[in-house]
Amino acid sequence: MIQVSNISKSFGGKPVLRDISITFEKGKANLIIGQSGSGKTVLMKCMVGLLEVDEGVVMYDDRLFSDKSTTAHSSNGVNRQSIRRDIGMMFQGGALFDSQTVEENVIFPLSMFTNMSEEEKLDRANFCLDRVHLENANKLFPAELSGGMQKRVAIARAISMNPKYLFCDEPNSGLDPKTAIVIDNLIHEITHEFDITTIINSHDMNSVMEIGDKVVFIHNGEKWWEGTNEEILSADNEELNDFIFAAKYLKALKK
Amino acid sequence: MELFYHLGRYYMMLKLVFKRPEKWSIYLRQIIREIDSIGISSIGIVAILSVFMGAVICIQTAFGVDGAAWMPLYAVGFTARESIILEFSPTIICLILAGKVGSHISSELGTMRVTEQIDALEIMGVNSAGYLIFPKIIAAIFIFPFLIIMSMGLGLFGGWFIGVSTGAVTSYEYIYGIQYDFQPFNVTYALIKTVFFAFIIISVSAYCGYYTKGGALEVGKSSTKAVVYSSIAVLLVNLLLTQLILG
């Protein structure tokens, strides 16, 4: 479980996140949705520590990750490194290491943080690549892969260390609808199979309806709505409805 | 004020770079890769430049000596040796390497930054500055002196070859000149400078690349900045070290 309490973030005096509090539950695919520029990615980056929050607290299973409201900074450094080893993240562009093959990308965290033998590491990499349905791609470089394959390698790398928390930033951006559904289902399956806390940034309504066990709607840097994918269609919230039923024909359908 | 901001951030980056590595074996492997990338791949350009540089120094000196009857011909070899060892090999070759290696490092790290590869390392719990920059610094400090020694040898050879083949100087006089009043400390001084230059070129270029913000255009700008700033830093440190060691 990840708890975000009262976090705020601004850039050059311009507030991007305002007093956001959310609890992301274990074993569920938690979706953060919102328009482009609403602050979803900033929220995710604050949660993983790529950006420092101005105010508020982020806790991973009662372990303090970032805290600007108290004087507990000294314990931060130690906690943060150990918590980060439990985090897997899939970036919007994949963020695969260009100079390494698919296999080396997946093995990298294992080489860095475990004492596994070469054989064990290779077995683990093959297991992760099989899990994302990527066989026979071990020796290819990221530049030789399609967008969907790159995303799958990114997922394989993210789960290689058995993370407790999985972050996915716009996992199906730039993918065709069919591949997007494959990636969504993969994330959903992995979340339930390994009982991890998954947080997904998305503005794709297909993802919301397919895999959103819990959905949080961010609007202008504020939490505007929270619920499940079953509740979202009947939600009585103007901004949320504007977002969900952005297309004219959907709006007409809703009416 | 901006200068102090960059100096402060450069210092903070160096603190991260020299933090204890997560796993020495991985860093050692990286150092070996970087020795190849930074050093071995530069042998060609260093060799060509050194031979031509030595040849030009020899011709220019022979031209001057020819006009001054009171100067012995072995002064050609003597002058070529002093110029190559004291300045041309350590400084000019390092400036060339600042262009070649510096732009490469800056664009590599800049691209990693804008494609979120550095963020991916951070999320994994890897000290990205240490993992990416420390092996490059160590590799450069190790391999640059070898390149410079090779440059000295090839520079002197280039001078001998052109001097003898054009008849500007005899082989005996040239070799006598390069042995005349030889001070081994001059080589030590050149290598001390080289080690400092290696550190400056890699760390300044890495700084420019590591903190790149934006996209492809900014990666290009960082690469240009890396070459300009590291070259200026090399010239400043060259003056400072020369005054400290020889002054």
Coordinates of C-alpha atoms in Angstrom, one line a residue:
Chain A
M1 CA 0.0 0.0 0.0
I2 CA 1.2 3.5 -0.8
Q3 CA -0.1 6.5 1.0
V4 CA 0.2 10.0 -0.3
S5 CA -0.8 12.7 2.2
N6 CA -1.4 16.3 1.5
I7 CA 1.3 16.7 -1.1
S8 CA 1.9 19.9 -3.0
K9 CA 4.3 20.8 -5.7
S10 CA 5.0 23.9 -7.7
F11 CA 7.4 25.0 -10.3
G12 CA 8.6 28.6 -10.3
G13 CA 5.8 29.6 -8.0
K14 CA 3.2 28.0 -10.2
P15 CA 1.3 25.2 -8.3
V16 CA 1.1 22.0 -10.2
L17 CA -0.1 19.7 -7.4
R18 CA -2.4 21.0 -4.6
D19 CA -2.9 19.1 -1.4
I20 CA -3.3 15.7 -2.8
S21 CA -4.1 12.7 -0.6
I22 CA -4.6 9.2 -2.0
T23 CA -4.2 5.7 -0.8
F24 CA -3.1 3.2 -3.4
E25 CA -4.1 -0.3 -2.5
K26 CA -2.1 -3.5 -2.6
G27 CA -2.9 -6.1 -5.3
K28 CA -4.9 -3.6 -7.3
A29 CA -4.3 -1.7 -10.5
N30 CA -4.7 1.9 -9.4
L31 CA -5.2 4.3 -12.3
I32 CA -4.4 8.0 -12.2
I33 CA -6.3 9.7 -15.0
G34 CA -6.6 13.3 -16.1
Q35 CA -6.1 15.5 -19.1
S36 CA -2.6 16.3 -20.4
G37 CA -1.0 18.8 -18.1
S38 CA -3.2 18.0 -15.2
G39 CA -0.2 16.9 -13.0
K40 CA -0.4 13.1 -13.3
T41 CA 3.3 12.6 -14.3
V42 CA 4.4 15.1 -11.7
L43 CA 2.5 13.2 -9.0
M44 CA 4.1 10.0 -10.1
K45 CA 7.5 11.5 -10.1
C46 CA 7.0 12.9 -6.6
M47 CA 5.9 9.5 -5.4
V48 CA 9.1 7.8 -6.7
G49 CA 11.3 10.6 -5.6
L50 CA 12.4 11.9 -9.0
L51 CA 10.9 15.2 -7.9
E52 CA 10.9 16.5 -4.3
V53 CA 7.5 17.4 -2.9
D54 CA 7.1 21.0 -1.5
E55 CA 4.8 19.7 1.2
G56 CA 3.3 16.4 2.3
V57 CA 4.3 12.9 3.0
V58 CA 4.7 9.7 0.8
M59 CA 4.6 6.4 2.7
Y60 CA 5.3 2.9 1.4
D61 CA 3.7 0.4 3.7
D62 CA 4.3 2.7 6.6
R63 CA 7.9 3.4 5.6
L64 CA 8.6 7.1 5.2
F65 CA 9.7 7.9 1.7
S66 CA 9.5 11.7 1.4
D67 CA 8.5 14.1 4.0
K68 CA 8.7 17.9 3.9
S69 CA 6.3 18.5 6.8
T70 CA 8.4 17.2 9.6
T71 CA 12.1 17.2 10.5
A72 CA 12.6 13.5 9.6
H73 CA 15.0 14.2 6.7
S74 CA 17.9 12.4 8.3
S75 CA 16.1 9.0 8.0
N76 CA 15.0 9.7 4.4
G77 CA 18.3 8.8 2.6
V78 CA 18.5 5.4 4.2
N79 CA 14.8 4.6 3.7
R80 CA 14.7 5.8 0.2
Q81 CA 17.4 3.5 -1.2
S82 CA 15.8 0.5 0.4
I83 CA 12.3 1.4 -0.7
R84 CA 13.6 2.1 -4.3
R85 CA 14.8 -1.5 -4.5
D86 CA 11.2 -2.5 -4.1
I87 CA 10.0 -0.3 -6.9
G88 CA 9.7 -1.2 -10.6
M89 CA 8.9 1.5 -13.0
M90 CA 7.9 1.5 -16.7
F91 CA 8.5 4.8 -18.3
Q92 CA 6.4 6.4 -21.1
G93 CA 9.2 6.0 -23.6
G94 CA 10.4 2.7 -22.2
A95 CA 13.7 4.2 -21.0
L96 CA 15.6 1.0 -22.0
F97 CA 19.4 1.3 -22.1
D98 CA 20.2 1.7 -25.8
S99 CA 23.7 0.2 -25.5
Q100 CA 22.4 -3.0 -23.9
T101 CA 20.5 -5.9 -25.4
V102 CA 17.1 -6.9 -24.2
E103 CA 18.6 -9.6 -22.0
E104 CA 21.2 -7.2 -20.6
N105 CA 18.5 -4.7 -19.8
V106 CA 16.5 -7.2 -17.8
I107 CA 19.6 -8.6 -16.1
F108 CA 21.0 -5.2 -15.2
P109 CA 19.1 -4.7 -11.8
L110 CA 19.9 -8.3 -10.9
S111 CA 23.6 -7.8 -11.5
M112 CA 23.6 -4.5 -9.6
F113 CA 21.8 -5.6 -6.5
T114 CA 21.9 -9.4 -6.1
N115 CA 24.6 -12.0 -5.8
M116 CA 22.9 -14.4 -8.3
S117 CA 25.2 -16.5 -10.6
E118 CA 25.2 -15.8 -14.3
E119 CA 23.0 -18.8 -14.9
E120 CA 20.4 -17.8 -12.3
K121 CA 20.3 -14.2 -13.7
L122 CA 19.7 -15.6 -17.2
D123 CA 17.0 -17.9 -15.9
R124 CA 15.3 -15.0 -14.2
A125 CA 15.6 -12.8 -17.3
N126 CA 14.1 -15.6 -19.5
F127 CA 11.3 -16.0 -17.0
C128 CA 10.5 -12.3 -17.0
L129 CA 10.7 -12.1 -20.8
D130 CA 8.5 -15.2 -21.2
R131 CA 6.0 -13.6 -18.8
V132 CA 5.6 -10.6 -21.1
H133 CA 5.4 -13.0 -24.1
L134 CA 8.8 -11.9 -25.6
E135 CA 10.6 -15.0 -26.7
N136 CA 13.6 -15.0 -29.0
A137 CA 14.3 -11.3 -28.5
N138 CA 17.1 -11.7 -25.9
K139 CA 19.9 -10.6 -28.2
L140 CA 18.1 -7.7 -29.9
F141 CA 18.9 -4.1 -29.1
P142 CA 16.0 -1.7 -28.1
A143 CA 16.4 0.1 -31.5
E144 CA 15.5 -3.1 -33.2
L145 CA 12.2 -3.5 -31.4
S146 CA 8.7 -2.2 -32.1
G147 CA 7.1 0.2 -29.6
G148 CA 4.9 -2.5 -28.1
M149 CA 7.9 -4.8 -27.7
Q150 CA 9.9 -2.0 -26.0
K151 CA 7.1 -1.6 -23.5
R152 CA 7.1 -5.3 -22.8
V153 CA 10.8 -5.3 -22.2
A154 CA 10.3 -2.3 -19.9
I155 CA 7.8 -4.3 -17.9
A156 CA 10.1 -7.4 -17.8
R157 CA 12.9 -5.2 -16.5
A158 CA 10.5 -3.6 -13.9
I159 CA 9.4 -7.0 -12.5
S160 CA 12.9 -8.6 -12.6
M161 CA 13.6 -7.7 -9.0
N162 CA 10.2 -8.9 -7.8
P163 CA 9.0 -5.4 -6.9
K164 CA 6.3 -4.7 -4.3
Y165 CA 5.3 -1.5 -6.2
L166 CA 5.0 -1.1 -9.9
F167 CA 4.6 2.3 -11.6
C168 CA 3.6 2.7 -15.2
D169 CA 3.7 6.1 -16.9
E170 CA 1.3 6.1 -19.8
P171 CA 2.0 2.4 -20.7
N172 CA 0.0 2.4 -23.9
S173 CA 0.8 5.8 -25.3
G174 CA 1.8 5.5 -29.0
L175 CA 0.5 2.0 -29.4
D176 CA -2.3 0.8 -31.6
P177 CA -5.5 -0.2 -29.7
K178 CA -4.9 -3.9 -29.9
T179 CA -1.3 -3.7 -28.6
A180 CA -2.5 -1.3 -26.0
I181 CA -5.0 -3.8 -24.7
V182 CA -2.3 -6.5 -24.6
I183 CA -0.1 -4.2 -22.5
D184 CA -3.0 -3.3 -20.2
N185 CA -3.9 -6.9 -19.6
L186 CA -0.3 -7.8 -19.0
I187 CA 0.0 -5.2 -16.3
H188 CA -3.3 -6.3 -14.8
E189 CA -2.3 -10.0 -14.8
I190 CA 1.1 -9.2 -13.2
T191 CA -0.5 -7.1 -10.5
H192 CA -2.8 -9.9 -9.4
E193 CA -0.3 -12.7 -10.0
F194 CA 2.5 -11.1 -7.8
D195 CA 0.1 -9.2 -5.5
I196 CA 1.8 -5.9 -6.1
T197 CA 0.7 -2.3 -5.7
T198 CA 0.4 -1.0 -9.2
I199 CA 0.0 2.7 -10.1
I200 CA -0.7 3.5 -13.7
N201 CA -0.8 7.0 -15.3
S202 CA -3.2 7.1 -18.2
H203 CA -5.6 9.1 -20.2
D204 CA -6.9 6.2 -22.1
M205 CA -10.5 5.3 -21.2
N206 CA -10.1 1.8 -22.5
S207 CA -7.4 1.1 -19.9
V208 CA -9.7 2.6 -17.2
M209 CA -12.6 0.3 -18.1
E210 CA -10.4 -2.8 -18.7
I211 CA -8.1 -2.8 -15.7
G212 CA -8.9 0.1 -13.4
D213 CA -9.5 -1.6 -10.0
K214 CA -9.3 1.9 -8.5
V215 CA -9.4 5.2 -10.4
V216 CA -8.3 8.6 -9.3
F217 CA -9.1 11.6 -11.5
I218 CA -6.7 14.6 -11.3
H219 CA -7.9 18.0 -12.6
N220 CA -5.8 21.1 -12.5
G221 CA -3.4 19.6 -10.0
E222 CA -6.2 18.6 -7.5
K223 CA -7.8 15.3 -6.8
W224 CA -11.2 15.7 -8.2
W225 CA -12.8 12.2 -8.0
E226 CA -11.9 8.7 -6.7
G227 CA -13.7 5.4 -7.2
T228 CA -13.8 2.2 -9.2
N229 CA -14.2 1.7 -13.0
E230 CA -17.7 0.5 -12.4
E231 CA -18.6 3.8 -10.6
I232 CA -16.9 6.1 -13.1
L233 CA -19.6 6.1 -15.8
S234 CA -22.3 7.1 -13.4
A235 CA -20.2 9.6 -11.5
D236 CA -21.9 12.9 -10.9
N237 CA -18.9 15.1 -11.6
E238 CA -18.9 17.7 -14.4
E239 CA -15.1 17.8 -15.1
L240 CA -14.9 14.0 -14.9
N241 CA -17.8 13.6 -17.3
D242 CA -16.2 16.1 -19.7
F243 CA -13.0 14.1 -19.6
I244 CA -14.7 10.7 -20.1
F245 CA -17.2 11.7 -22.6
A246 CA -15.0 14.1 -24.6
A247 CA -16.1 12.7 -27.9
K248 CA -19.4 14.1 -29.2
Y249 CA -20.9 10.7 -29.9
L250 CA -20.1 9.5 -26.4
K251 CA -21.7 12.6 -24.9
A252 CA -24.8 11.9 -26.9
L253 CA -24.7 8.4 -25.7
K254 CA -24.5 9.5 -22.1
K255 CA -27.5 11.8 -22.5
Chain B
M1 CA 25.8 34.4 -9.9
E2 CA 25.1 31.7 -12.5
L3 CA 28.8 30.7 -12.4
F4 CA 28.5 30.0 -8.7
Y5 CA 25.3 28.0 -9.2
H6 CA 27.1 25.8 -11.8
L7 CA 30.2 25.5 -9.6
G8 CA 28.1 24.4 -6.7
R9 CA 26.1 21.9 -8.8
Y10 CA 29.4 20.6 -10.3
Y11 CA 30.8 20.0 -6.8
M12 CA 27.5 18.3 -5.7
M13 CA 27.8 16.1 -8.8
L14 CA 31.4 15.1 -8.0
K15 CA 30.3 14.2 -4.5
L16 CA 27.8 11.7 -6.0
V17 CA 30.4 10.5 -8.5
F18 CA 32.9 9.6 -5.8
K19 CA 30.3 7.9 -3.5
R20 CA 31.1 4.3 -2.7
P21 CA 30.0 2.1 -5.7
E22 CA 27.1 -0.3 -5.2
K23 CA 29.1 -3.1 -6.7
W24 CA 32.8 -2.8 -7.6
S25 CA 32.7 -5.7 -10.2
I26 CA 30.1 -3.8 -12.3
Y27 CA 32.1 -0.6 -12.1
L28 CA 35.4 -2.4 -13.1
R29 CA 33.6 -3.8 -16.1
Q30 CA 32.5 -0.3 -17.0
I31 CA 36.0 1.1 -16.6
I32 CA 37.3 -1.4 -19.1
R33 CA 34.6 -0.5 -21.5
E34 CA 35.3 3.1 -21.1
I35 CA 39.1 2.6 -21.6
D36 CA 38.1 1.2 -25.0
S37 CA 35.6 3.9 -25.8
I38 CA 37.6 6.8 -24.6
G39 CA 41.2 5.7 -25.2
I40 CA 41.6 2.9 -27.7
S41 CA 39.2 4.5 -30.1
S42 CA 41.2 7.8 -30.0
I43 CA 44.6 6.2 -30.9
G44 CA 44.1 6.8 -34.6
I45 CA 43.4 10.6 -34.4
V46 CA 46.1 11.1 -31.8
A47 CA 48.6 9.2 -34.0
I48 CA 47.8 11.2 -37.1
L49 CA 47.8 14.6 -35.3
S50 CA 51.1 13.8 -33.5
V51 CA 53.0 12.8 -36.6
F52 CA 51.9 15.9 -38.6
M53 CA 52.5 18.2 -35.6
G54 CA 56.0 16.9 -35.1
A55 CA 56.7 17.2 -38.9
V56 CA 55.5 20.9 -38.9
I57 CA 57.5 21.8 -35.8
C58 CA 60.6 20.3 -37.4
I59 CA 60.1 22.2 -40.7
Q60 CA 59.4 25.5 -39.0
T61 CA 62.4 25.2 -36.7
A62 CA 64.7 24.1 -39.5
F63 CA 63.5 27.2 -41.4
G64 CA 64.4 29.5 -38.5
V65 CA 67.8 27.7 -37.8
D66 CA 68.6 28.0 -41.5
G67 CA 68.4 31.7 -41.4
A68 CA 70.5 32.0 -38.2
A69 CA 74.0 30.8 -38.9
W70 CA 75.1 30.9 -35.3
M71 CA 72.5 28.2 -34.3
P72 CA 73.6 24.6 -34.6
L73 CA 71.4 22.2 -36.7
Y74 CA 70.8 19.9 -33.7
A75 CA 68.7 22.8 -32.3
V76 CA 66.0 21.5 -34.7
G77 CA 65.7 18.2 -32.7
F78 CA 66.1 20.0 -29.4
T79 CA 63.3 22.5 -30.1
A80 CA 61.0 19.8 -31.5
R81 CA 61.5 17.8 -28.3
E82 CA 60.9 20.7 -25.9
S83 CA 57.8 21.9 -27.8
I84 CA 56.3 18.4 -28.2
I85 CA 57.0 17.2 -24.6
L86 CA 56.2 20.4 -22.8
E87 CA 53.2 21.7 -24.7
F88 CA 52.1 20.2 -27.9
S89 CA 51.5 16.6 -26.8
P90 CA 49.9 17.2 -23.3
T91 CA 47.9 20.4 -24.1
I92 CA 47.1 20.3 -27.8
I93 CA 46.3 16.6 -27.9
C94 CA 44.1 17.0 -24.8
L95 CA 42.3 19.9 -26.4
I96 CA 41.6 17.7 -29.4
L97 CA 40.4 14.9 -27.0
A98 CA 38.2 17.5 -25.3
G99 CA 36.5 17.9 -28.7
K100 CA 36.3 14.2 -29.5
V101 CA 35.7 12.6 -26.1
G102 CA 34.0 15.5 -24.4
S103 CA 31.3 15.9 -27.0
H104 CA 30.8 12.1 -27.1
I105 CA 30.3 11.9 -23.3
S106 CA 28.1 14.9 -23.1
S107 CA 25.8 13.8 -25.9
E108 CA 25.7 10.2 -24.5
L109 CA 24.6 11.4 -21.0
G110 CA 22.4 14.1 -22.4
T111 CA 20.5 11.6 -24.5
M112 CA 20.2 9.2 -21.5
R113 CA 18.8 12.1 -19.5
V114 CA 16.2 13.2 -22.0
T115 CA 15.1 9.6 -22.8
E116 CA 14.7 9.0 -19.0
Q117 CA 17.4 6.3 -18.9
I118 CA 19.0 8.2 -16.0
D119 CA 15.7 8.4 -14.2
A120 CA 15.3 4.6 -14.7
L121 CA 18.7 4.1 -13.0
E122 CA 17.7 6.3 -10.1
I123 CA 14.4 4.5 -9.7
M124 CA 16.3 1.2 -9.5
G125 CA 18.2 2.7 -6.6
V126 CA 21.4 3.1 -8.6
N127 CA 23.6 6.1 -8.0
S128 CA 23.4 7.2 -11.6
A129 CA 26.1 9.8 -11.4
G130 CA 28.5 7.3 -9.9
Y131 CA 27.6 4.5 -12.3
L132 CA 27.8 6.6 -15.4
I133 CA 30.6 9.1 -14.7
F134 CA 33.1 7.5 -12.2
P135 CA 34.2 4.8 -14.7
K136 CA 34.7 7.4 -17.4
I137 CA 36.9 9.5 -15.1
I138 CA 39.0 6.6 -14.0
A139 CA 39.4 5.3 -17.5
A140 CA 40.5 8.7 -18.8
I141 CA 43.0 9.3 -16.0
F142 CA 44.4 5.8 -16.7
I143 CA 44.5 5.9 -20.5
F144 CA 45.3 9.6 -21.3
P145 CA 48.9 9.4 -20.1
F146 CA 49.5 6.4 -22.5
L147 CA 48.0 8.4 -25.4
I148 CA 50.2 11.4 -24.6
I149 CA 53.4 9.2 -24.3
M150 CA 52.5 7.7 -27.6
S151 CA 51.9 11.2 -29.0
M152 CA 55.3 12.3 -27.8
G153 CA 57.0 9.4 -29.5
L154 CA 55.1 9.8 -32.8
G155 CA 55.6 13.6 -32.8
L156 CA 59.4 13.1 -32.5
F157 CA 59.3 10.5 -35.2
G158 CA 57.2 12.8 -37.5
G159 CA 59.9 15.5 -37.0
W160 CA 62.7 13.1 -37.7
F161 CA 61.0 11.6 -40.8
I162 CA 60.2 15.0 -42.4
G163 CA 63.6 16.5 -41.4
V164 CA 65.6 13.7 -42.8
S165 CA 63.5 13.1 -45.9
T166 CA 63.6 16.8 -46.9
G167 CA 67.3 17.1 -46.1
A168 CA 66.6 19.9 -43.6
V169 CA 68.5 18.1 -40.9
T170 CA 70.6 14.9 -40.8
S171 CA 69.4 11.9 -38.8
Y172 CA 72.5 12.2 -36.5
E173 CA 71.9 15.9 -35.7
Y174 CA 68.2 15.4 -35.1
I175 CA 68.8 12.5 -32.7
Y176 CA 71.6 14.4 -31.0
G177 CA 69.2 17.3 -30.6
I178 CA 66.5 15.3 -29.0
Q179 CA 69.0 13.8 -26.5
Y180 CA 70.7 17.1 -25.8
D181 CA 70.2 18.3 -22.2
F182 CA 67.2 16.1 -21.7
Q183 CA 65.3 16.7 -18.4
P184 CA 63.3 13.6 -17.5
F185 CA 61.2 15.8 -15.2
N186 CA 59.7 17.5 -18.3
V187 CA 57.9 14.2 -19.1
T188 CA 56.7 13.9 -15.5
Y189 CA 55.4 17.5 -15.7
A190 CA 53.6 16.7 -19.0
L191 CA 52.0 13.6 -17.5
I192 CA 50.9 15.5 -14.3
K193 CA 49.2 18.0 -16.6
T194 CA 47.6 15.2 -18.6
V195 CA 46.1 13.6 -15.5
F196 CA 44.5 16.9 -14.5
F197 CA 43.3 17.5 -18.0
A198 CA 41.8 14.1 -18.2
F199 CA 39.8 14.7 -15.0
I200 CA 38.7 18.2 -16.2
I201 CA 37.6 17.1 -19.7
I202 CA 35.5 14.1 -18.5
S203 CA 34.0 15.8 -15.4
V204 CA 33.1 19.0 -17.2
S205 CA 31.7 17.2 -20.2
A206 CA 29.8 14.8 -18.0
Y207 CA 28.3 17.7 -16.0
C208 CA 27.1 19.4 -19.2
G209 CA 25.4 16.2 -20.4
Y210 CA 24.1 14.9 -17.0
Y211 CA 22.0 18.0 -16.4
T212 CA 20.6 18.4 -19.9
K213 CA 17.0 19.4 -19.9
G214 CA 14.7 19.3 -23.0
G215 CA 15.2 17.3 -26.2
A216 CA 17.5 16.8 -29.1
L217 CA 18.3 20.5 -29.5
E218 CA 19.4 20.8 -25.9
V219 CA 21.6 17.6 -26.3
G220 CA 23.4 19.3 -29.2
K221 CA 23.8 22.5 -27.1
S222 CA 25.1 20.5 -24.2
S223 CA 27.6 18.9 -26.4
T224 CA 28.9 22.2 -27.7
K225 CA 29.0 23.6 -24.2
A226 CA 31.0 20.6 -23.1
V227 CA 33.7 21.2 -25.7
V228 CA 33.9 25.0 -25.0
Y229 CA 33.9 24.8 -21.2
S230 CA 36.3 21.9 -21.0
S231 CA 38.7 23.5 -23.4
I232 CA 38.7 26.8 -21.5
A233 CA 39.1 24.9 -18.2
V234 CA 42.1 23.0 -19.7
L235 CA 43.8 26.2 -20.8
L236 CA 43.3 27.8 -17.4
V237 CA 44.6 24.8 -15.5
N238 CA 47.5 24.5 -18.0
L239 CA 48.5 28.1 -17.0
L240 CA 48.0 27.4 -13.3
L241 CA 50.0 24.1 -13.3
T242 CA 52.8 25.5 -15.4
Q243 CA 53.2 28.4 -13.0
L244 CA 53.0 26.1 -10.0
I245 CA 55.4 23.4 -11.3
L246 CA 57.8 25.3 -13.5
G247 CA 57.4 28.9 -12.4

